[in-house]
CSV table of C-alpha atoms in Angstrom, one decimal:
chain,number,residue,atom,x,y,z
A,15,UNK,CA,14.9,-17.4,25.3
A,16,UNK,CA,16.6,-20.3,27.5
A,17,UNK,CA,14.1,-23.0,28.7
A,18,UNK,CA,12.7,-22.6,32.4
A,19,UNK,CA,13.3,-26.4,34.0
A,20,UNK,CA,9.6,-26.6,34.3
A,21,UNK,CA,9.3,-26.6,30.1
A,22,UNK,CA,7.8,-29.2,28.3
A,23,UNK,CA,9.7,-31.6,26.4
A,24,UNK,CA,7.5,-33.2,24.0
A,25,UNK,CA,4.7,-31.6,21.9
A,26,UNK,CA,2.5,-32.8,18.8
A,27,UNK,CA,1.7,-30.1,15.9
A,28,UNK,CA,-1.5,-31.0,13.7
A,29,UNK,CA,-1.5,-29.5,10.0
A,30,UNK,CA,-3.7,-30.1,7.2
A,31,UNK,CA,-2.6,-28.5,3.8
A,32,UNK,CA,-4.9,-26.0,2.8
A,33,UNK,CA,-2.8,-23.5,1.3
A,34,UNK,CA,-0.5,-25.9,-1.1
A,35,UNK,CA,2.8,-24.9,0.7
A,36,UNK,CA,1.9,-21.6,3.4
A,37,UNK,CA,0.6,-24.2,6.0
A,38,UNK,CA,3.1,-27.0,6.1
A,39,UNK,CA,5.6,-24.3,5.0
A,40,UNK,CA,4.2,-22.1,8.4
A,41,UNK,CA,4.5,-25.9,10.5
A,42,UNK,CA,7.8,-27.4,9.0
A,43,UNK,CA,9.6,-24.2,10.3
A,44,UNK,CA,7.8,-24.3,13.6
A,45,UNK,CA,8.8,-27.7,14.3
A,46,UNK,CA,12.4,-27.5,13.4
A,47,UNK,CA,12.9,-24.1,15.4
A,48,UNK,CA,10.9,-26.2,18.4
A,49,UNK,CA,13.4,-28.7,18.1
A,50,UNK,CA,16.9,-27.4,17.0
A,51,UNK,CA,16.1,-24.2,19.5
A,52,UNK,CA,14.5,-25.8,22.3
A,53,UNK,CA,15.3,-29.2,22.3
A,54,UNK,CA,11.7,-29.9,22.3
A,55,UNK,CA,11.0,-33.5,20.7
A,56,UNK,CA,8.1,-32.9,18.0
A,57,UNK,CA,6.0,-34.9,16.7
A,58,UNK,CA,4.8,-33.3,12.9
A,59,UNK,CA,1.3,-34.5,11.8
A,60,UNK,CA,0.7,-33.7,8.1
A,61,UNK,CA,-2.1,-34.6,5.7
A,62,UNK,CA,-0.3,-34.1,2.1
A,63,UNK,CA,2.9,-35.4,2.1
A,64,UNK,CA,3.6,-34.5,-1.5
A,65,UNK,CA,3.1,-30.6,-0.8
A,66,UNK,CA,5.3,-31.2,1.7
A,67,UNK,CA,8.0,-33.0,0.1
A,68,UNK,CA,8.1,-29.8,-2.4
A,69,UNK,CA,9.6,-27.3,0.1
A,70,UNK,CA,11.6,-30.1,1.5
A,71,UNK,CA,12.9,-32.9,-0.8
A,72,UNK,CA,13.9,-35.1,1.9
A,73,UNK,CA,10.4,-36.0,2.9
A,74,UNK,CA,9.4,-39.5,1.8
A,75,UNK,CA,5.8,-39.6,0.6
A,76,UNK,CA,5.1,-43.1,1.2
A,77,UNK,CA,6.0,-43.5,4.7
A,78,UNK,CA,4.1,-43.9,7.7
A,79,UNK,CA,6.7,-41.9,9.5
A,80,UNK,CA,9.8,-40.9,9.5
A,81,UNK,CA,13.0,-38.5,11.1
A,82,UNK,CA,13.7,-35.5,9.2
A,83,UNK,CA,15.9,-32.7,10.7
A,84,UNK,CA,15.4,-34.5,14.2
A,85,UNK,CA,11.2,-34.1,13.9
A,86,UNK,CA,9.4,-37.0,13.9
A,87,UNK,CA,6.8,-36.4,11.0
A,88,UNK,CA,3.6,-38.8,10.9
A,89,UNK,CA,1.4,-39.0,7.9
A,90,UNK,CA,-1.7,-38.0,9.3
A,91,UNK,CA,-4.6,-40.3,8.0
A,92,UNK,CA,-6.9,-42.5,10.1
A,93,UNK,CA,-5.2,-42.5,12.8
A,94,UNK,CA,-8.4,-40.8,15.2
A,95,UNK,CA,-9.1,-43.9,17.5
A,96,UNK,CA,-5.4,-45.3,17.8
A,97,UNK,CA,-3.9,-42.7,20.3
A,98,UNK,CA,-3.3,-44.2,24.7
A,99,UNK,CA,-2.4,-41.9,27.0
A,100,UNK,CA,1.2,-43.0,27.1
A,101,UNK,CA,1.0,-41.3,23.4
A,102,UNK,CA,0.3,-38.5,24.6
A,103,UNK,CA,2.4,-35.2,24.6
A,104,UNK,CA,3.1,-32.4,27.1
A,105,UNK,CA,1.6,-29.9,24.3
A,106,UNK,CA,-0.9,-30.0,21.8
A,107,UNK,CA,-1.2,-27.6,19.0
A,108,UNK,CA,-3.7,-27.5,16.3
A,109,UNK,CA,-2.7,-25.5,13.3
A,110,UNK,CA,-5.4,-23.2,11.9
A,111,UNK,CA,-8.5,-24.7,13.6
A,112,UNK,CA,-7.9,-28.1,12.1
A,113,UNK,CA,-9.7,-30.5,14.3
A,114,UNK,CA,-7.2,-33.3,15.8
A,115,UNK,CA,-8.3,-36.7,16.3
A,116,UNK,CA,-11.1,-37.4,18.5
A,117,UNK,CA,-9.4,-40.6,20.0
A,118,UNK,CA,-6.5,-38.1,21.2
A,119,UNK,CA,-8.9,-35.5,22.6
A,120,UNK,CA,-10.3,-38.7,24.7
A,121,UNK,CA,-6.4,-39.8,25.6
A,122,UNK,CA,-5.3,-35.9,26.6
A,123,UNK,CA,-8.3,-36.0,28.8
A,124,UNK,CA,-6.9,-39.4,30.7
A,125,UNK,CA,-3.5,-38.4,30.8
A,126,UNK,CA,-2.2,-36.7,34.5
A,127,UNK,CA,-1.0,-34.1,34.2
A,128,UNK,CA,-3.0,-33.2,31.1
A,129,UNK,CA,-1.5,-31.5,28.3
A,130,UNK,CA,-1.3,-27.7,26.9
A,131,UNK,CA,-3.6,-27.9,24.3
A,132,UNK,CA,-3.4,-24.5,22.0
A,133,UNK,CA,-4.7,-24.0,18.6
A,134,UNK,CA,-2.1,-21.9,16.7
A,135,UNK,CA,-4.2,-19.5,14.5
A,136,UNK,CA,-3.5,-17.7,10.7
A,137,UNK,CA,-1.9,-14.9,11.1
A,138,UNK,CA,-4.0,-11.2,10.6
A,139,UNK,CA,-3.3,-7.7,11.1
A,140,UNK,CA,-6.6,-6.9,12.1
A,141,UNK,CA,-7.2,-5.4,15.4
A,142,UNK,CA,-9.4,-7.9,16.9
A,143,UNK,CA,-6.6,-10.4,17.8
A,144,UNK,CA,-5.3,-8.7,20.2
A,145,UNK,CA,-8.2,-8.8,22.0
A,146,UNK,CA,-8.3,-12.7,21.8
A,147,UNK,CA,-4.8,-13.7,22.0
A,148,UNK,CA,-4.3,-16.3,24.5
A,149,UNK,CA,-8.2,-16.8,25.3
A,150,UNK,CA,-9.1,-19.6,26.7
A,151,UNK,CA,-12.6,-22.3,25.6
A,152,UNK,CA,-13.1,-25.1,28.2
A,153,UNK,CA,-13.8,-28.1,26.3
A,154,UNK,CA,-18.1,-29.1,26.9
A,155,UNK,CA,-17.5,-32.5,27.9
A,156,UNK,CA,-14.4,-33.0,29.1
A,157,UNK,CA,-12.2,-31.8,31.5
A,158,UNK,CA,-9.9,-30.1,29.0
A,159,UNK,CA,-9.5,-26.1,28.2
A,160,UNK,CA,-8.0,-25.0,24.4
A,161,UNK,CA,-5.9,-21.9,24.4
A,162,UNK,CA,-6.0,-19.9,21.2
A,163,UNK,CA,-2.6,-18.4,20.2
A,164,UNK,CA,-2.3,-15.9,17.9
A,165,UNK,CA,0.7,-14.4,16.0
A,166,UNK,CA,0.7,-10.9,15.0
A,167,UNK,CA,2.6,-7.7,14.6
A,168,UNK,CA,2.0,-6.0,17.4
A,169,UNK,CA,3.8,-6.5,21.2
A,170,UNK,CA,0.0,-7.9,22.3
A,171,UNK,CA,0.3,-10.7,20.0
A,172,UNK,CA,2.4,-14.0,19.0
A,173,UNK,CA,5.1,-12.0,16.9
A,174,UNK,CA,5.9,-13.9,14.1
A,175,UNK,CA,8.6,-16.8,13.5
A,176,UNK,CA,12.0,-15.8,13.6
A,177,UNK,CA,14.7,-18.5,14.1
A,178,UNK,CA,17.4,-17.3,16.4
A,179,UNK,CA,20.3,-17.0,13.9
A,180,UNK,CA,18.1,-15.8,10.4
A,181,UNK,CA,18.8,-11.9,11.0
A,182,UNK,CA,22.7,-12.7,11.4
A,183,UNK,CA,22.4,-15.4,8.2
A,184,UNK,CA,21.0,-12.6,6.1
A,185,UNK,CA,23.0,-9.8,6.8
A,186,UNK,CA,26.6,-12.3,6.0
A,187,UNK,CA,24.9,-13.5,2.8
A,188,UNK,CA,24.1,-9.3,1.5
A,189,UNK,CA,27.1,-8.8,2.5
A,190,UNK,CA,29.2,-11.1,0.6
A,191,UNK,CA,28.8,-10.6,-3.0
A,192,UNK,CA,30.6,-13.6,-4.4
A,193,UNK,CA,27.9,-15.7,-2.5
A,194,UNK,CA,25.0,-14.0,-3.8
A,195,UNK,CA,26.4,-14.0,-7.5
A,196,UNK,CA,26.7,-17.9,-6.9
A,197,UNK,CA,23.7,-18.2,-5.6
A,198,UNK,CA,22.6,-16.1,-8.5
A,199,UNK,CA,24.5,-18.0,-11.1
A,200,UNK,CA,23.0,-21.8,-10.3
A,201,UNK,CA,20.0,-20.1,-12.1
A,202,UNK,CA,21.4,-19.3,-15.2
A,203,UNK,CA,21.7,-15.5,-14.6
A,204,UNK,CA,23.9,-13.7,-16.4
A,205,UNK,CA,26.1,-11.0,-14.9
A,206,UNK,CA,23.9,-7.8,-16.2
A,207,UNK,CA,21.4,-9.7,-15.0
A,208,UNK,CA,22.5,-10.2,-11.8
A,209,UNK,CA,23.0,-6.3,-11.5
A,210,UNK,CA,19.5,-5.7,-12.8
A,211,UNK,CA,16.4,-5.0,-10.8
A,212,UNK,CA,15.8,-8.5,-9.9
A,213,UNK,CA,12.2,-9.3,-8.6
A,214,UNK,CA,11.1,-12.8,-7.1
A,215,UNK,CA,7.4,-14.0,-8.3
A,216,UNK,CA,5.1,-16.0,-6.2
A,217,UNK,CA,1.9,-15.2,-6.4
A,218,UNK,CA,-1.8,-17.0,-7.1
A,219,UNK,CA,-3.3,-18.3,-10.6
A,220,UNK,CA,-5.3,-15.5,-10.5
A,221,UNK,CA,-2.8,-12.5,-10.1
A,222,UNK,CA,-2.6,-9.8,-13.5
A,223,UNK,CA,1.2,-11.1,-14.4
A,224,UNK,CA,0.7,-10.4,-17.8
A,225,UNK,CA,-0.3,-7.1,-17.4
A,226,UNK,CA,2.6,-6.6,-14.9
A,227,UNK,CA,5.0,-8.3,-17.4
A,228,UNK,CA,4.0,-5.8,-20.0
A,229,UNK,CA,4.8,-2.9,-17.9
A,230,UNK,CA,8.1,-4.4,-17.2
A,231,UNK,CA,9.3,-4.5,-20.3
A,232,UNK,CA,8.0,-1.6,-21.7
A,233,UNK,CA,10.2,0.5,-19.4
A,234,UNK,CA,13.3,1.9,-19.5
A,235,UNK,CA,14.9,0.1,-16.3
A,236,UNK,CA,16.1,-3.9,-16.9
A,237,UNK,CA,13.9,-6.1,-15.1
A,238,UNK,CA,15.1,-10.0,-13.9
A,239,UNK,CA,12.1,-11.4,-12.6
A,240,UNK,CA,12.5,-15.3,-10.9
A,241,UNK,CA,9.6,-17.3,-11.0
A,242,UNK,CA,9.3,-20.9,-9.2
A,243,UNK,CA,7.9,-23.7,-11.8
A,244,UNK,CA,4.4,-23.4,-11.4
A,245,UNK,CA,3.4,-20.2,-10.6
A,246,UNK,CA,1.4,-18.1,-12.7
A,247,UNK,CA,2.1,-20.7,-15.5
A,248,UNK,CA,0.0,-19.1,-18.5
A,249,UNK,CA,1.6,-15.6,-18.4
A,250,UNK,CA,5.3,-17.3,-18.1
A,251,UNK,CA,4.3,-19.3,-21.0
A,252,UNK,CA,3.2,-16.7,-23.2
A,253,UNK,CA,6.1,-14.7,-22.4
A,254,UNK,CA,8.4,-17.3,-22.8
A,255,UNK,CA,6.6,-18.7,-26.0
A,256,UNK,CA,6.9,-22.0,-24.7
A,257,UNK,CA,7.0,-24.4,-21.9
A,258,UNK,CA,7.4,-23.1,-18.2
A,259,UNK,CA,10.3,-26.1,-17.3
A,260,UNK,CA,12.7,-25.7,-15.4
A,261,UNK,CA,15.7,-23.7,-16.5
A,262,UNK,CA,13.4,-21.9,-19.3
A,263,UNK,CA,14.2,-18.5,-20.0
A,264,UNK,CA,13.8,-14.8,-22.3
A,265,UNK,CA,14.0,-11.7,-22.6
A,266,UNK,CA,11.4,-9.1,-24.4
A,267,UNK,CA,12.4,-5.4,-24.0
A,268,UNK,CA,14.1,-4.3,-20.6
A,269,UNK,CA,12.0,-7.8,-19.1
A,270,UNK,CA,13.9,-10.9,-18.7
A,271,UNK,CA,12.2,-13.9,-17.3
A,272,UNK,CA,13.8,-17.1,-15.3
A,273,UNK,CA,11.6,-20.4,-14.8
A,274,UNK,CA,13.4,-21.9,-11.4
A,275,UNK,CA,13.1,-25.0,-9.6
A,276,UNK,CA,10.8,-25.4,-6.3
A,277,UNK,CA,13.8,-24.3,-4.2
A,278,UNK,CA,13.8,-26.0,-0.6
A,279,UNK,CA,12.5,-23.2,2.3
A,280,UNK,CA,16.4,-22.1,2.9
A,281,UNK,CA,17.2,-21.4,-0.4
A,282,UNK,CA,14.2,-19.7,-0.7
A,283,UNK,CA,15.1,-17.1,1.9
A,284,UNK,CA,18.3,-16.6,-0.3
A,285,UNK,CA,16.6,-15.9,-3.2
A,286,UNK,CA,14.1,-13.3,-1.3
A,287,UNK,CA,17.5,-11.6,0.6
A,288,UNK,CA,19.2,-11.6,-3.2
A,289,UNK,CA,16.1,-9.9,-5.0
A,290,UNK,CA,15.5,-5.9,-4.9
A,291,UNK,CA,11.5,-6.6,-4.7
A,292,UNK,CA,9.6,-10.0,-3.8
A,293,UNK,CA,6.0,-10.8,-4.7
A,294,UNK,CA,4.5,-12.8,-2.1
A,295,UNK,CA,1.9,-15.1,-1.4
A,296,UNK,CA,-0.4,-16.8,1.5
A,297,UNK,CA,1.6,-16.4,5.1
A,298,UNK,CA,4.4,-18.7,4.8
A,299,UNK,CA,6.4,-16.6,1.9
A,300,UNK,CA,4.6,-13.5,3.3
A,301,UNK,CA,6.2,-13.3,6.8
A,302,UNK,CA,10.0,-14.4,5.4
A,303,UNK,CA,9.4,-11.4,3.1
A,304,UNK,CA,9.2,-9.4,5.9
A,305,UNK,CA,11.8,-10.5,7.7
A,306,UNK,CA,14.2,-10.0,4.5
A,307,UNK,CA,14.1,-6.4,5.2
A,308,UNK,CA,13.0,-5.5,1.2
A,309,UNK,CA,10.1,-4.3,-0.3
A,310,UNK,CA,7.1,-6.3,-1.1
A,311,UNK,CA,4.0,-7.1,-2.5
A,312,UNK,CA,1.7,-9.2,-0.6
A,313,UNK,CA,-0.8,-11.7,-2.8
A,314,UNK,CA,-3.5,-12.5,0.0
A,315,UNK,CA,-5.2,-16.0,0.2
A,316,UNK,CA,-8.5,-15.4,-1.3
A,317,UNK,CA,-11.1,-15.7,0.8
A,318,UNK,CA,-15.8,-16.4,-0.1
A,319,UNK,CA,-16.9,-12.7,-0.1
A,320,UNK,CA,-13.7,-10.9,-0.6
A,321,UNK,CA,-13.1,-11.3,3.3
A,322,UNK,CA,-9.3,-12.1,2.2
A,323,UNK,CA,-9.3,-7.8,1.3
A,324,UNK,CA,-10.3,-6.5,4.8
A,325,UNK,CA,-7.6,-8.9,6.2
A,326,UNK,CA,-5.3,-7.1,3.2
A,327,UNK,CA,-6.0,-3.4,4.2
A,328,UNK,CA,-5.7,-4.5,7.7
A,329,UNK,CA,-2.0,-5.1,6.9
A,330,UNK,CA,-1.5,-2.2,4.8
A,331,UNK,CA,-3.0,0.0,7.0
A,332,UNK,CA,-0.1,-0.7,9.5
A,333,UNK,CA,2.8,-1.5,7.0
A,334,UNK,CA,2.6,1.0,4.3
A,335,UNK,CA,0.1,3.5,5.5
A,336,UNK,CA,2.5,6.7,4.3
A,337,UNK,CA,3.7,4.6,1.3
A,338,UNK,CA,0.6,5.1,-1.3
A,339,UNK,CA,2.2,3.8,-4.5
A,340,UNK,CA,2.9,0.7,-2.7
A,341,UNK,CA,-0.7,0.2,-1.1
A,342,UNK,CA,-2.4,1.3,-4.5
A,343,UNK,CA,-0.1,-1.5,-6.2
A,344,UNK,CA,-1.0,-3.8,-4.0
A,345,UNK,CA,-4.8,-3.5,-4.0
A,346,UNK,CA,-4.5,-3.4,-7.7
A,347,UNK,CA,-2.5,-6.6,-7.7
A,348,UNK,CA,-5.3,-8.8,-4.8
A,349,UNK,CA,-8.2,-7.2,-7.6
A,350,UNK,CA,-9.7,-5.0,-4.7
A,351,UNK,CA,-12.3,-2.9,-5.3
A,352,UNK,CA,-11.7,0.4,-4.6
A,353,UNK,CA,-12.9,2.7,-6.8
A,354,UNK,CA,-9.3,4.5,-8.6
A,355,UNK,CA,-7.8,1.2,-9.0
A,356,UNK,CA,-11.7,-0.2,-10.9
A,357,UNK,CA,-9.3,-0.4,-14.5
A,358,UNK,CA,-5.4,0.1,-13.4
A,359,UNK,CA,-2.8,1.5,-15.5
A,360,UNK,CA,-0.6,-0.9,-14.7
A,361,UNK,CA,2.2,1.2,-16.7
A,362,UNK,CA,1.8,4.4,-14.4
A,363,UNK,CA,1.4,2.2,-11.2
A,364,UNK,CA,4.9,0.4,-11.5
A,365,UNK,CA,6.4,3.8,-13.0
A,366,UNK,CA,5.6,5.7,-9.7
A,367,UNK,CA,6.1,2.5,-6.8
A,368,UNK,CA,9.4,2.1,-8.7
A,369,UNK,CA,10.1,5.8,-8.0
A,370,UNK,CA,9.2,5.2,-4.2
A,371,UNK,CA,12.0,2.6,-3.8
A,372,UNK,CA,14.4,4.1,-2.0
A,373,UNK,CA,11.6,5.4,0.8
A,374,UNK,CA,10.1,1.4,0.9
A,375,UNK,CA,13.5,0.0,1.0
A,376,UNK,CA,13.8,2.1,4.2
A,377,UNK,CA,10.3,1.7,5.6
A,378,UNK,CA,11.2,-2.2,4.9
A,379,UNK,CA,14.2,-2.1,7.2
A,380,UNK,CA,12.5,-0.4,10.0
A,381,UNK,CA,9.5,-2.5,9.9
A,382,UNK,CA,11.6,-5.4,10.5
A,383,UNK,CA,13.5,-3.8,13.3
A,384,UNK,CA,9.7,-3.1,14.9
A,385,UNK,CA,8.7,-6.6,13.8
A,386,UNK,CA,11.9,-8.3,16.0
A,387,UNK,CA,11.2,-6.1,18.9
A,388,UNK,CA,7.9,-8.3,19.4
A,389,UNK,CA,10.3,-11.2,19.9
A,390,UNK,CA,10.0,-14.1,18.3
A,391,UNK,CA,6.6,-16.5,18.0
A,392,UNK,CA,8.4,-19.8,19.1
A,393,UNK,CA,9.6,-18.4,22.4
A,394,UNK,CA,7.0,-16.5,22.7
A,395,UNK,CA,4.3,-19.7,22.7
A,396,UNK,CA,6.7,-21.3,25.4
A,397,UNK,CA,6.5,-18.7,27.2
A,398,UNK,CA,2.9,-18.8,26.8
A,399,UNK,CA,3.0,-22.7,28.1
A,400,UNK,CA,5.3,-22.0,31.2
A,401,UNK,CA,2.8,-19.2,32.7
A,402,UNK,CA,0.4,-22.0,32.2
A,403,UNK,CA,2.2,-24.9,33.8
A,404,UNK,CA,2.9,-22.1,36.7
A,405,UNK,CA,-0.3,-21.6,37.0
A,406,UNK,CA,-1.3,-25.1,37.6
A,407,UNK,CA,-3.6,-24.5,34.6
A,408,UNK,CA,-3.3,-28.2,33.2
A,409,UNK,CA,-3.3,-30.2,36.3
């Protein structure tokens, strides 16, 4: 989507890390499509710089602020009283309800004309949000309104964040085997490893990887399975019988297991594009996944009171309602309480999803095709902000 003249050019985005890497993971990529896209100049307010400098290494975590990929990123600290209205950007966004400073709120409310002011909420598949996508809540003291943006899955919602070029990027890389093997290789996988089922795993502490593992290599089909250092460290150790560094690796029965660096967020899409099925987690990894066009399995942020498994069904319930291996997998692997899946078999459950590849790997593709038909959630927010503009909504 080209820029209407009437666009804004400036715009601050508020995120406090929650989720280890899914909410500055969600933000980082936000901000750079903002600016690289739009030419939008972005200022990037994070709480945990060290999360941050995980998913990308050129983040300095003892600076104030700094440049990085042309956003200027702010450790956000105790900064609420120091903001004048000369500070203040043409839009505001709050990531995930995470109260901005108050002093800002105050400076938005002096500035003329105000600012867009949107909070920029987790993403669901439950039916509800499309109800209260772009609803507006008039500030009770000042003379401010706060939009709620939603993204989603559906035409009535955000859509999800695309960058313009990432269908065309994926689609050379799968195509170009000599990449992928290279890409493969830097991880110390050997060539009938490469051509075995390869699965990516990134997941929760609390996922059953052991009992997965044990199913993997107790079958008959060779398994590579990539996991970042970190995750689900006490099954990786067990299996590996020994330390979960970098580089570590083994193979028991048709399983072979690779220990990998934290990869920055582009590699990472590589190594989802390059994998035949990718175990996901929170929203960050979750919504790439998608957008990779392969099969999945989603491990949901777990929420007080299981609320974490309605938003999980939700999903299922539009992704892979005619795909039951896949949905009973998937229950089985958030620990959801439905009654078949009380004490899993996790041999028979892999055995019949892996026989339902071929249908998944189709269902994958034209889930993606839906997905892009939503357009993109960057342009879409803009959008969003020009009808408001129009509308002399922030005067």
């Amino acid at each position: 989507m080209h820029l209407k003249k009437n666009t804004p050019r400036s715009l601050a985005l508020f995120c406090k890390v929650v989720d280890n890497y899914g909410d500055i993971g969600i933000c980082w990529r936000f901000a750079r499509q903002l600016q690289q896209e739009h030419g939008i100049a972005v200022s990037l307010w994070v709480d945990d710089l060290i999360s941050f400098q995980r998913i990308c290494p050129q983040v300095a975590i003892d600076l104030e602020q700094q440049v990085v990929a042309g956003v200027l990123v702010r450790h956000w600290r105790d900064q609420d009283g120091r903001f004048t209205v000369v500070e203040v950007p043409d839009i505001v966004i709050e990531f995930f309800a995470c109260d901005i400073p108050p002093g800002l709120i105050n400076a938005m409310a002096e500035r003329t004309p105000r600012p867009v002011w949107l909070n920029l909420e987790g993403l669901t598949a439950e039916e509800w949000v499309e109800g209260c996508h772009t609803l507006s809540s008039p500030h009770p003291r000042l003379p401010l309104t706060k939009y709620f943006f939603f993204p989603g899955f559906t035409a009535k919602t955000g859509g999800l964040l695309m960058e313009s070029c990432l269908q065309q990027e994926r689609q050379q890389f799968q195509s170009d085997p000599v990449a992928m093997h290279a890409f493969l290789a830097q991880f110390g996988l050997t060539a009938a490893q490469m051509d075995s089922f390869k699965i990516a795993l990134f997941c929760y502490p609390q996922a059953p990887v052991s009992a997965l593992f044990e199913a993997w290599k107790t079958g008959k089909r060779p398994i590579t399975c990539l996991v970042p250092q970190g995750v689900a460290v006490e099954a990786v150790q067990a299996f590996l019988g020994g330390e979960a560094k970098v580089g570590a690796s083994a193979t028991h029965g048709a399983l072979s297991v690779h220990v990998l660096p934290f990869i920055p967020q582009t590699d990472y899409d590589k190594l989802l594009w390059a994998c035949d099925l990718n175990f996901v987690r929170g929203e960050d990894s979750f919504v790439r996944a998608q957008w990779a066009a392969k099969p999945f399995i989603w491990h949901i942020y777990p929420q007080d009171e299981n609320l974490h498994h309605k938003k999980l069904l939700a999903f299922l319930d539009r992704y892979a309602l005619d795909a039951e291996h896949l949905h009973r997998l998937s229950c089985a692997w958030n620990a959801l309480a439905v009654e078949s899946l009380a004490a899993p078999e996790w041999t028979e459950l892999w055995q019949k999803f892996l026989q339902d590849m071929p249908k998944m790997q189709a269902m994958a593709q034209d889930w993606q095709q839906q997905l892009a038909s939503n357009g993109d959630m960057t342009s879409n927010l803009l959008h969003f902000v020009d009808t408001l503009n129009l509308g002399g909504a922030q005067k």
